[in-house]
Coordinates of C-alpha atoms in Angstrom, one line a residue:
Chain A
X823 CA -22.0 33.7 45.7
X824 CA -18.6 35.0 46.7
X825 CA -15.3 33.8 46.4
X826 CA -12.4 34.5 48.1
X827 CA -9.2 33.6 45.9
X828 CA -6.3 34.2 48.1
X829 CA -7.9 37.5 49.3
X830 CA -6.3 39.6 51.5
X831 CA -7.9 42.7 53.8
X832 CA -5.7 45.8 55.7
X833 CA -5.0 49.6 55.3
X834 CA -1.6 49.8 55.2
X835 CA -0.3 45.9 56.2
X836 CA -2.3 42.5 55.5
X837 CA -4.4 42.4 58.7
X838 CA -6.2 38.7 57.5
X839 CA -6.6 36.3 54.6
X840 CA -9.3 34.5 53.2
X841 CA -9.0 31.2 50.5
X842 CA -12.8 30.1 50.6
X843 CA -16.6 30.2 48.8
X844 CA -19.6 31.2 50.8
X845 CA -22.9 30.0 49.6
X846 CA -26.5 31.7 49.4
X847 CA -29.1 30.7 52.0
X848 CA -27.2 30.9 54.9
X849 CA -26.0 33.3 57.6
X850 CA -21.9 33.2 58.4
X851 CA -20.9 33.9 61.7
X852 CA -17.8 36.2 61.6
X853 CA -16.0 35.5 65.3
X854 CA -12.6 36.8 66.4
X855 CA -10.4 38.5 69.0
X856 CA -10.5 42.4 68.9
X857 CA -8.5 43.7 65.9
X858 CA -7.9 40.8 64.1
X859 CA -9.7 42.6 61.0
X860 CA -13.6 41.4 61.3
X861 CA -14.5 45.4 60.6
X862 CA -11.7 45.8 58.1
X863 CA -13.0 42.3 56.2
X864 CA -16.3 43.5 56.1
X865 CA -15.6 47.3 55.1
X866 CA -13.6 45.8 52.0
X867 CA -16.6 43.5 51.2
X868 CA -18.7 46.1 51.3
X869 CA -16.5 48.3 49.1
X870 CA -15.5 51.0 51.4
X871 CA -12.1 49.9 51.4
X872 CA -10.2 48.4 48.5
X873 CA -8.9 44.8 48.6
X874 CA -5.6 44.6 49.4
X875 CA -4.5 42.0 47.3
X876 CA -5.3 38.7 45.7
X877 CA -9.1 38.6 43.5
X878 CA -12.8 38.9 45.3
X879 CA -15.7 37.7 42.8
X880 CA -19.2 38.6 44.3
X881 CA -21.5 36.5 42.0
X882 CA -18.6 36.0 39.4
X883 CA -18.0 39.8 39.4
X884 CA -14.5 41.3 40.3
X885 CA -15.0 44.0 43.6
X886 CA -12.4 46.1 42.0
X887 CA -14.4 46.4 38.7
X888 CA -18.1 46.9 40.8
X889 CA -19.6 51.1 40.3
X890 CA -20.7 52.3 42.8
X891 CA -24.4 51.5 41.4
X892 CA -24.0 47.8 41.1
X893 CA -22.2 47.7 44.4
X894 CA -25.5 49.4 46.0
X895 CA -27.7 46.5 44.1
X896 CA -25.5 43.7 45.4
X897 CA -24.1 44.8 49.0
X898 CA -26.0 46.2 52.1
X899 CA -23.7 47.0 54.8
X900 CA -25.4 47.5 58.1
X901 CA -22.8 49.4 61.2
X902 CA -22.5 48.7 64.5
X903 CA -23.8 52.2 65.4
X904 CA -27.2 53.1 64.3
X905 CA -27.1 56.7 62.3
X906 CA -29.5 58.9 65.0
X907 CA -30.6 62.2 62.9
X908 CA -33.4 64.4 64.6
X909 CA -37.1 64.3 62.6
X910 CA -37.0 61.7 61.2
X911 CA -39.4 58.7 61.1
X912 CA -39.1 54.8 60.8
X913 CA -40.7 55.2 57.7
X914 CA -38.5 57.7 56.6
X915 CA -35.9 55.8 57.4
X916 CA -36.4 52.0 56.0
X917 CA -37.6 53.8 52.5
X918 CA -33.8 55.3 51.8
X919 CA -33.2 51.7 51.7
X920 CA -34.9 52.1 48.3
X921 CA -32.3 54.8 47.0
X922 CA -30.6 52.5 44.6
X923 CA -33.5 51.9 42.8
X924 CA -35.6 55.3 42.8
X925 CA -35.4 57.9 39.4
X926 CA -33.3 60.8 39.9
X927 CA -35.6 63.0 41.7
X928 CA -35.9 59.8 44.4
X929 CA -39.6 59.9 43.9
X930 CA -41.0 56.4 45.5
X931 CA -43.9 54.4 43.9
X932 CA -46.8 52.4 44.4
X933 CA -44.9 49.2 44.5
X934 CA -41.7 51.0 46.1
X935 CA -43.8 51.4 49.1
X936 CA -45.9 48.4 49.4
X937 CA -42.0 46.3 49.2
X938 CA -41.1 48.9 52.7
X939 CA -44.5 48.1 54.4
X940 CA -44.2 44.0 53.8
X941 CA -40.9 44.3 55.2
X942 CA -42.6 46.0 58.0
X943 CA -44.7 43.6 58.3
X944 CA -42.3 40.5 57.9
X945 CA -40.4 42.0 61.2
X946 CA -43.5 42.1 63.0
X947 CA -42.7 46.0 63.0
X948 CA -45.4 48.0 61.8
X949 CA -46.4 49.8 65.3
X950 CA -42.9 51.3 64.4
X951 CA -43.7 52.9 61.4
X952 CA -44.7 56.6 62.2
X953 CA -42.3 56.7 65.7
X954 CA -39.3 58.8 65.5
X955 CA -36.1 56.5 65.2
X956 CA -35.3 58.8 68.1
X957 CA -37.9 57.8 70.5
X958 CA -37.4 53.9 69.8
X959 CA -34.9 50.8 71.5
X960 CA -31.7 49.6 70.5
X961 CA -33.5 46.6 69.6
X962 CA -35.8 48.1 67.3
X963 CA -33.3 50.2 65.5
X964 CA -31.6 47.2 64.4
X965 CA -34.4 46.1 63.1
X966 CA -34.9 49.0 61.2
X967 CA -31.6 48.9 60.2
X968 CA -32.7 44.9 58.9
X969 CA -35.7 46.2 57.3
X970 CA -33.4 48.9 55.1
X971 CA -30.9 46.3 53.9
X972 CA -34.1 44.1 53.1
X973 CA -35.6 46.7 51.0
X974 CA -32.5 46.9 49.0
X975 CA -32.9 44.1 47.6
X976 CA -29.1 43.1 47.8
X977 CA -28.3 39.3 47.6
X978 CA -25.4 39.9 50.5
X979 CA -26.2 41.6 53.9
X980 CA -23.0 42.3 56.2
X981 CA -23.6 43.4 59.3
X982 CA -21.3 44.8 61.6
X983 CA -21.4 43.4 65.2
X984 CA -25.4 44.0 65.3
X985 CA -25.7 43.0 68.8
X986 CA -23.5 45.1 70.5
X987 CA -26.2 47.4 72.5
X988 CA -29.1 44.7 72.8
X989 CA -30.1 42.1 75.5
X990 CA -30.1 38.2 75.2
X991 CA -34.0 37.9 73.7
X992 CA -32.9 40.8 71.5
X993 CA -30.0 39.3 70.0
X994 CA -32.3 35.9 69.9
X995 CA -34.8 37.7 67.9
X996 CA -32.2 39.5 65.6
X997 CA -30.8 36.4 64.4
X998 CA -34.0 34.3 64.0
X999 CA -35.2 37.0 61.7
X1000 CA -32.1 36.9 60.2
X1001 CA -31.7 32.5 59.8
X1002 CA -35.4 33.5 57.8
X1003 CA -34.2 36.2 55.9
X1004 CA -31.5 34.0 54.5
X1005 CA -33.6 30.7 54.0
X1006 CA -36.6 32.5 52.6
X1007 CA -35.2 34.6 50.0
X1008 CA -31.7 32.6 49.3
X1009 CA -29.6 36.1 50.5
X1010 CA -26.0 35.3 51.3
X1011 CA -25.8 37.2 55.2
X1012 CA -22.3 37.9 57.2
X1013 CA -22.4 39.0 60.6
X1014 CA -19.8 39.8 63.0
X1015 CA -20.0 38.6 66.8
X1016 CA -18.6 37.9 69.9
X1017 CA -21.3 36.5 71.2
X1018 CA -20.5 32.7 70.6
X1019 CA -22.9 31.6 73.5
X1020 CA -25.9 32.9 71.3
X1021 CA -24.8 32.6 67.6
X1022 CA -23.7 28.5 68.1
X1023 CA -27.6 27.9 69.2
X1024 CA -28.5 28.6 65.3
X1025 CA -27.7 25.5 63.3
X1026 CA -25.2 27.9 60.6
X1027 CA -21.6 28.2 59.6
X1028 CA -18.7 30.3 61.2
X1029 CA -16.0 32.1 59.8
X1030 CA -13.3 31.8 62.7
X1031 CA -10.5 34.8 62.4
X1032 CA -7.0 33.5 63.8
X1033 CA -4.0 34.1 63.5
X1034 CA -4.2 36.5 60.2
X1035 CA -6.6 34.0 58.4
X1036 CA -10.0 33.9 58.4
X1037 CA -11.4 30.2 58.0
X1038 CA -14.6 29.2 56.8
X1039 CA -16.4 25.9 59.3
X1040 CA -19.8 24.6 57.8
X1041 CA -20.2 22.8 61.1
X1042 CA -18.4 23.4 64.2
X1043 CA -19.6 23.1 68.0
X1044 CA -19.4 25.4 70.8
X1045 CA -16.7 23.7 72.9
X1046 CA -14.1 23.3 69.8
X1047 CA -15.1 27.3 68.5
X1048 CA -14.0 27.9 72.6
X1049 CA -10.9 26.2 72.5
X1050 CA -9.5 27.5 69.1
X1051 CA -10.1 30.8 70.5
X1052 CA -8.5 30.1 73.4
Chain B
X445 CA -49.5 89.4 50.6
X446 CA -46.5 89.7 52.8
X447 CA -45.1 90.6 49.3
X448 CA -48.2 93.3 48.9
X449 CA -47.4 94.9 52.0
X450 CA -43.8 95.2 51.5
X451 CA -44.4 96.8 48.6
X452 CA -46.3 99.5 49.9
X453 CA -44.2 99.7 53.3
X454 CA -41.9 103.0 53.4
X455 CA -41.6 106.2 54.5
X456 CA -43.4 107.7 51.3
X457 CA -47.2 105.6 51.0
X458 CA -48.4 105.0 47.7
X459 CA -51.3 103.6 46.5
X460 CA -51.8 100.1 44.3
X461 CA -53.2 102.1 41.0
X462 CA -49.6 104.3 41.3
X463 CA -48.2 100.3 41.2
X464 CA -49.9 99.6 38.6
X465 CA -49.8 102.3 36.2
X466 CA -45.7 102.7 37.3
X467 CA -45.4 99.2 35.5
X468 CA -47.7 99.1 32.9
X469 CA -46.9 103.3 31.9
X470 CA -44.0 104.3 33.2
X471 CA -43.3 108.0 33.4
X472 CA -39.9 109.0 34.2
X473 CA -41.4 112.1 35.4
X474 CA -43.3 110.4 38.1
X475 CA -41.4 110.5 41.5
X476 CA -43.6 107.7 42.6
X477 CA -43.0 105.9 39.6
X478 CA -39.5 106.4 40.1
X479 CA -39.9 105.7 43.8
X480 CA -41.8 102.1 42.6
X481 CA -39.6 101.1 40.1
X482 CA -36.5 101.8 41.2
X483 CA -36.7 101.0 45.0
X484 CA -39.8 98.9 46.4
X485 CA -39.8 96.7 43.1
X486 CA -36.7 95.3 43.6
X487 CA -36.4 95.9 47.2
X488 CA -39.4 93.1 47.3
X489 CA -37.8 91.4 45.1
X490 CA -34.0 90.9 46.9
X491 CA -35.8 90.1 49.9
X492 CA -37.4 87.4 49.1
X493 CA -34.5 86.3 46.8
X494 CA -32.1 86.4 49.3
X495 CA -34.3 84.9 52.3
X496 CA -35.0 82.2 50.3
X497 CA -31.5 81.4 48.8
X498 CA -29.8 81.7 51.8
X499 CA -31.7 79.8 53.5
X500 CA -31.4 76.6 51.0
X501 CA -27.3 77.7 51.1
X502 CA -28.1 76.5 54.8
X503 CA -29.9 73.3 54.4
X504 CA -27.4 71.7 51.6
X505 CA -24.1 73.0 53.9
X506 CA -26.1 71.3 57.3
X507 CA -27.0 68.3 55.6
X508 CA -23.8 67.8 53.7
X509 CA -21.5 68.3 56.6
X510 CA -24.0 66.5 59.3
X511 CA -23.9 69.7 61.1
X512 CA -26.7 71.9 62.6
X513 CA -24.8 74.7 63.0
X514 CA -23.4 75.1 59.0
X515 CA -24.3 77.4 57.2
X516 CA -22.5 80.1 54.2
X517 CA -21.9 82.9 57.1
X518 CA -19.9 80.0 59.4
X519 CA -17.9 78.0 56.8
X520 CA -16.3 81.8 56.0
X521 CA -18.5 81.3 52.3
X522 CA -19.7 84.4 52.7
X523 CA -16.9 86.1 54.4
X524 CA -14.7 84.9 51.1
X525 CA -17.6 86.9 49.5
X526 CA -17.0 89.9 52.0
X527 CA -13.1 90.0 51.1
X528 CA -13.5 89.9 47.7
X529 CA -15.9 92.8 47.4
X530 CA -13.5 94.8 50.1
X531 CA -11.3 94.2 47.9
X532 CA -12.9 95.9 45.1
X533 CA -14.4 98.3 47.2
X534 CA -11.5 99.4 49.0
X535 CA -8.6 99.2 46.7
X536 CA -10.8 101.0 43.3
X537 CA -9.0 98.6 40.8
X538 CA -11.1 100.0 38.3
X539 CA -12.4 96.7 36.6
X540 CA -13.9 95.7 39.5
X541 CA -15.9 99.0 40.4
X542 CA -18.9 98.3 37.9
X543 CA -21.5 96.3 39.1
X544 CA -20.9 92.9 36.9
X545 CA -17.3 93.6 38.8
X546 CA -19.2 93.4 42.2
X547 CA -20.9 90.3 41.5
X548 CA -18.3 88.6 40.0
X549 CA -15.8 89.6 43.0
X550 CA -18.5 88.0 45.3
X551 CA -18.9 84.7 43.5
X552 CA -15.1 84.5 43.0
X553 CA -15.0 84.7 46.3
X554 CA -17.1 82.2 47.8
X555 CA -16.4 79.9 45.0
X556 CA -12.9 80.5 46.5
X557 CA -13.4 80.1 49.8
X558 CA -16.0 76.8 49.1
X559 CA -13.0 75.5 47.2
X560 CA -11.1 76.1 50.3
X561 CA -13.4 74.1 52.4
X562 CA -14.1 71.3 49.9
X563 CA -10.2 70.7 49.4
X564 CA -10.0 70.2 53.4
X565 CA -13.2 68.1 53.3
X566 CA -11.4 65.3 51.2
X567 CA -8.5 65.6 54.3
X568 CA -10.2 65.9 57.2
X569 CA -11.7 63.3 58.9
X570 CA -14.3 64.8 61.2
X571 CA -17.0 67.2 60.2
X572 CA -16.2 69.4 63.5
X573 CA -12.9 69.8 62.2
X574 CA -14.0 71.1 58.8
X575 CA -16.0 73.2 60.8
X576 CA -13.6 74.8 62.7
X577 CA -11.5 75.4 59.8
X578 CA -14.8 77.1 58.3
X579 CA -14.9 79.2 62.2
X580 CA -10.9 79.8 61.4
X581 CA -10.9 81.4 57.9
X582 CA -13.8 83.2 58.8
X583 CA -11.9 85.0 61.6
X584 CA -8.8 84.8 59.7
X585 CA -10.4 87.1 56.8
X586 CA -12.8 89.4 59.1
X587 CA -8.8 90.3 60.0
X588 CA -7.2 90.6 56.5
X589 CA -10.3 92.9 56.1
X590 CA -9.9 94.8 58.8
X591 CA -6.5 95.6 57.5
X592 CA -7.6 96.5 54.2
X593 CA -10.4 99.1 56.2
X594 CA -7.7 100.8 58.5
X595 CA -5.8 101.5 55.3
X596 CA -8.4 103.2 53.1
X597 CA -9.8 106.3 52.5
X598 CA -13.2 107.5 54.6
X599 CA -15.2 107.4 51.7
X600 CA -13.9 104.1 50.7
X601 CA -15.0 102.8 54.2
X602 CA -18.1 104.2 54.9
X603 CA -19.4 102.7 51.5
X604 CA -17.9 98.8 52.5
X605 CA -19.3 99.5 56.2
X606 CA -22.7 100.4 54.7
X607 CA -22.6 97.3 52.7
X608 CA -21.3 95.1 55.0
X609 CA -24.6 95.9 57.2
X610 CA -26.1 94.8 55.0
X611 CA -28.9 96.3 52.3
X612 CA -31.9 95.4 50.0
X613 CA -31.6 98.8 48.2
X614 CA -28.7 97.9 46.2
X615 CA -30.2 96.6 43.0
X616 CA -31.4 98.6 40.6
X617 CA -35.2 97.8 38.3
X618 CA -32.6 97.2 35.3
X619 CA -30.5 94.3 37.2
X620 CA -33.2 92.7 38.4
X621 CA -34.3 90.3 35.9
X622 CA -30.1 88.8 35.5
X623 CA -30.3 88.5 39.4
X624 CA -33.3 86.7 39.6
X625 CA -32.4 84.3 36.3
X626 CA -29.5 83.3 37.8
X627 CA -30.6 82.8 41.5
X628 CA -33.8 80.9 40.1
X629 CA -31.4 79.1 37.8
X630 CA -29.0 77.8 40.9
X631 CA -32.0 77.3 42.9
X632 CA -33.3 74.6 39.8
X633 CA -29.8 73.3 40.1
X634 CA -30.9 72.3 43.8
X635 CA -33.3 69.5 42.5
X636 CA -29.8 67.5 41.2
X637 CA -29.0 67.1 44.6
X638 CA -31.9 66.4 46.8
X639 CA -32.2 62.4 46.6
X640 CA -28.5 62.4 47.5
X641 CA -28.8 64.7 50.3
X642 CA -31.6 62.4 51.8
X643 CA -29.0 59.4 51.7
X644 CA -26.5 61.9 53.4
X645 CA -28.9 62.5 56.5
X646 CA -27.1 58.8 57.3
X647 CA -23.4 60.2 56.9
X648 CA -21.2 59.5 54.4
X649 CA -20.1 55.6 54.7
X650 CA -24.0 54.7 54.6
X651 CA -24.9 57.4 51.8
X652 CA -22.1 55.6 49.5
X653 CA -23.0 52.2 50.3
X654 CA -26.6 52.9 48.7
X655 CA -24.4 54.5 45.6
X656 CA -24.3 58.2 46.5
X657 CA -21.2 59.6 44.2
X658 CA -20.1 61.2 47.5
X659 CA -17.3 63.6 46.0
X660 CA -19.4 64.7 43.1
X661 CA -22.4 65.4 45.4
X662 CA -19.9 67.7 47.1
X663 CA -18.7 69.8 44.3
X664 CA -22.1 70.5 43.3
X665 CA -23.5 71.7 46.8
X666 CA -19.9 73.3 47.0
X667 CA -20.4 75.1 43.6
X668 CA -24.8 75.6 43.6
X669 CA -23.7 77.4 47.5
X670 CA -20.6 79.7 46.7
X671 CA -23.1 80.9 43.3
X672 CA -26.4 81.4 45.7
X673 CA -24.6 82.9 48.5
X674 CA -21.9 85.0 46.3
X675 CA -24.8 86.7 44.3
X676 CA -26.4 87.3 47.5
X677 CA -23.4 88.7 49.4
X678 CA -22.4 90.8 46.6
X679 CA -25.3 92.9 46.3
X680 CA -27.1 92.7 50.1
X681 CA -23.9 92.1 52.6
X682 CA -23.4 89.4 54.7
X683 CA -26.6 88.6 55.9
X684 CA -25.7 86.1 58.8
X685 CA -28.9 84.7 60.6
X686 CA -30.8 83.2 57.9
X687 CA -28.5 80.4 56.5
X688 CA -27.9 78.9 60.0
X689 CA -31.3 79.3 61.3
X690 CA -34.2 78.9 59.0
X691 CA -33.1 75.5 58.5
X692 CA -33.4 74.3 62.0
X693 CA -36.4 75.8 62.0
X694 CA -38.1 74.2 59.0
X695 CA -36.8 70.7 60.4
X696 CA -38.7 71.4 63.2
X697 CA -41.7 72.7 61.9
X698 CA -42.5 70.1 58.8
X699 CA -40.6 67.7 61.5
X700 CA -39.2 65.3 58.1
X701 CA -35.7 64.6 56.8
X702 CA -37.1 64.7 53.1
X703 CA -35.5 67.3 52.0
X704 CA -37.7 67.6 48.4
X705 CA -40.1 69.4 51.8
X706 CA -37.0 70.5 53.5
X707 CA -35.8 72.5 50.2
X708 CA -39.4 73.8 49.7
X709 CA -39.8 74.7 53.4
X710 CA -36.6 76.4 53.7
X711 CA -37.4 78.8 50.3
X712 CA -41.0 79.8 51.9
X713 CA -39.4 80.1 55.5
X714 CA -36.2 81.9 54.3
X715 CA -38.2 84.4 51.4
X716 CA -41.1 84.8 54.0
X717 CA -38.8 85.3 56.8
X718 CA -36.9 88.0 55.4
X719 CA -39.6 90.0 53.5
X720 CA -41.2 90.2 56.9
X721 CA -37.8 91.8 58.6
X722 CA -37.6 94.1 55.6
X723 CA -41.3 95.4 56.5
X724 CA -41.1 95.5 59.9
X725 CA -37.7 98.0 59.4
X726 CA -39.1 99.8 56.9
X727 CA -41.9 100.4 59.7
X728 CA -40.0 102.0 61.8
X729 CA -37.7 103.4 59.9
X730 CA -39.0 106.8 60.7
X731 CA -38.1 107.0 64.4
X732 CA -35.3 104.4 64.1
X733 CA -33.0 102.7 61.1
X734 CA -31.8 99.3 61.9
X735 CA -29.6 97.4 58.7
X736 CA -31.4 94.9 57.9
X737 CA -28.3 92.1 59.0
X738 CA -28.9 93.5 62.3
X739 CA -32.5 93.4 62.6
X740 CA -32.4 89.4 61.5
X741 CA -30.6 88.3 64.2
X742 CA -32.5 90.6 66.7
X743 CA -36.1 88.9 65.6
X744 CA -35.1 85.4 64.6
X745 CA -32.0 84.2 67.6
X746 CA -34.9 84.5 70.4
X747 CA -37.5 82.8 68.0
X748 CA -34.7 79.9 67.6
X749 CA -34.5 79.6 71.4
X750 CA -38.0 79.6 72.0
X751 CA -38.3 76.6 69.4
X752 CA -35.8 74.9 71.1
X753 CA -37.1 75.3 74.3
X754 CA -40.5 74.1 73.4
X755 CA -39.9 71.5 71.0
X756 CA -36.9 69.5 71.2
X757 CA -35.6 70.4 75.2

């Protein structure tokens, strides 16, 4: 699915490297000390930074060759911060997931919005629907944010340290939803963590960032993830 | 109806069979004809026009610089506007005096200042900053203007200060229908950008990872504003309330981010809003004349307040 070949990610200076494949049907745990480049790793997967050197192939394509379109059929990048905008409903929300593939006048149809209530309905979220994304929890707006990306239809999710503002049986649920996500309909999933305690419980690979390479472990437990991050 | 009763608002009353006939026959004879023709047709008509153009100017500068409090008037779009037409005004280069001179001085000169803006967009990191440069030009041109005024002749300046309160009674029966082509024309152009501007709600970085051409999207709301509010400046003044304020109030009246209801709402708030002012001045006009760039901000500022107060606070 993608394929790192000698890739490397930074502004102005190589902040990390990557030399690895990552498959479809899992989620990757992205863990790493502060500023060793998880966001900047992620914003160039994503596209909103260009690779600094070396090739990226997402599904055999080059990033640096990806429009803008196909980039918004392949990638959904979710932020840490959820985007808070008065008036405007759950609804409302999850359906601009739906952007890249609505004419030009962004008019939804039938089947447009049957795909945003089954992915409603998939995150046990439909009493969410009609709420203001102003009025709801931290834990539901990632959700919605889940429920966008899933309406995209991308094959790769990133998500940017998701479970930043939520609570231990938030963070539970987030990633269980996720774990299905990627099993169920074979989506490739990154997501960036410090929260080692909760993301070793889930049976998935890690990407460990050290010491300006990022490594790629199929299988690793808790106590060795500890020590090599000292 | 607002429309009908705008019509026949004014110190002089006439009835709707004078309306009629001054369409249908006119006689130049006719002082009411004249009176119709020349004055309540197209006063109706730049009402309405302007109320509802502005007010869309609003919307598409809010939305694109995740702002509230954008708008033509604070982004210094229509002050560019202002400048240019002082400039013409005030200085008498003769090619500028006619009236295709006026209007093109006033879209030169938002498209000038937008220009302006959008060059510091690409630089600027924060949408506060951009809107302080907006805030900055603003005051730094209300000053080169004010330079121009001390150094013209009274008759110079009592025509820009007339203007620059602001006036319905500018256009004339026989520029009426190029006004309203182009204004409905820029107003069509408006569709191009609505399912972008719905992405934009999110900010930038989310609006480009679902494929918004962000920079393109900017030039065109940058271009469709500086044509809407430069046709608008030119031949009413700087009208300041509407821009900033009728589209807070449509977001919180049809309570939606869509903006295909947002652009709709904001063109039957903004026309609706501003015929209404023109009436209610032309009410009183006998015991009191109030410009009409005046009057907006005296009905609609303590409207936005209440709204706030009732709604949202």
């Amino acid at each position: 699915m993608i394929n790192f070949q000698h890739s490397s990610f930074g502004y102005d200076t190589i902040l990390v490297e990557a030399n690895f494949c990552l498959s479809r049907g899992f989620v990757h745990f992205l863990v790493g000390k502060n500023g060793i480049g998880k966001t900047t790793f992620l914003q160039t997967l994503a596209g909103n930074i260009p690779l600094f050197s070396g090739e990226l192939l997402i599904d055999g394509k080059n990033i640096k060759q990806m429009t803008l379109n196909e980039k918004s059929h392949g990638i959904a990048f979710i932020e840490t911060r959820f985007p808070l905008v008065n008036f405007m409903s759950a609804f409302e929300f999850v359906s601009l997931g739906r952007f890249p593939h609505t004419g030009r006048l962004g008019r939804m149809t039938n089947m447009d919005i049957e795909k945003i209530n089954s992915s409603f309905s998939l995150l046990k979220i439909e009493q969410l629907k009609n709420k203001r994304t102003t009025e709801i929890s931290d834990g539901e707006r990632q959700l919605l944010l889940i429920a966008k990306a899933l309406v995209q239809e991308t094959d790769l999710i990133l998500l940017d340290e998701p479970m930043a503002f939520l609570d231990y049986s938030n963070k539970r649920i987030l990633i269980d939803v996720l774990v299905q996500i990627s099993t169920e309909f074979n989506k490739c999933i990154i997501l960036s963590s410090h929260d080692i305690e909760v993301c070793s419980e889930f049976n998935m690979p890690f990407l460990l960032a050290l010491n300006g390479k990022i490594e790629l472990y199929q299988k690793i437990s808790k106590n060795d993830l500890m020590k090599k991050l000292g | 109806m607002l429309l009908w009763i705008n019509i026949f608002s004014g110190q002089i009353s006439i009835s709707s069979s004078d309306l009629i006939s001054s369409i249908l026959s006119f006689d130049e004879n006719n002082t009411i004809h004249i009176l119709i023709r020349e004055f309540r047709i197209p006063r109706m008509f730049m009402s309405l026009l302007a109320g509802s153009s502005l007010a869309v100017c609003g919307l598409l500068l809010q939305t694109l610089l995740n702002n509230p409090l954008a708008g033509p008037y604070v982004l210094g779009i229509n002050s560019g506007a202002s400048l240019f037409v002082a400039l013409t005004l005030l200085t008498g280069i003769s090619f500028f005096s006619s009236d295709l001179g006026i209007i093109s001085a006033g879209i030169l000169g938002s498209l000038f200042i937008g220009i302006i803006i959008l060059l510091c967009s690409f630089s600027v990191k924060t949408n506060i900053s951009l809107l302080l440069i907006g805030l900055m030009i603003s005051s730094f041109i209300s000053a080169l203007i004010s330079v121009l005024q001390s150094s013209s002749s009274a008759d110079q300046l009592k025509r820009f200060v007339i203007w620059s309160m602001g006036s319905l009674q500018q256009v004339s029966f026989a520029q009426l229908p190029l006004i309203t082509v182009s204004i409905l024309f820029s107003l069509l152009s408006v569709l191009l950008v609505i399912k972008p501007l719905n992405a934009l709600v999110l900010g930038e970085v989310s609006a480009k990872n679902l494929g918004v051409n962000i920079k393109k999207v900017r030039l065109l709301i940058i271009i469709i504003t500086a044509i809407l509010a430069g046709i608008i400046t030119a031949f009413c003044g700087p009208i300041a309330f509407i821009g900033l304020a009728i589209p807070n109030i449509s977001r919180i009246i049809f309570k939606t981010q869509n903006h295909l209801i947002l652009v709709s709402g904001n063109l039957l708030l903004g026309g609706v809003f501003l015929v209404l002012s023109d009436c209610i001045i032309q009410w009183i006009e006998p015991w009191y004349i109030i410009p009409i760039n005046a009057f907006t901000s005296i009905l609609g500022a303590p409207f936005v307040i209440y709204l706030l107060f009732k709604k949202i606070v």
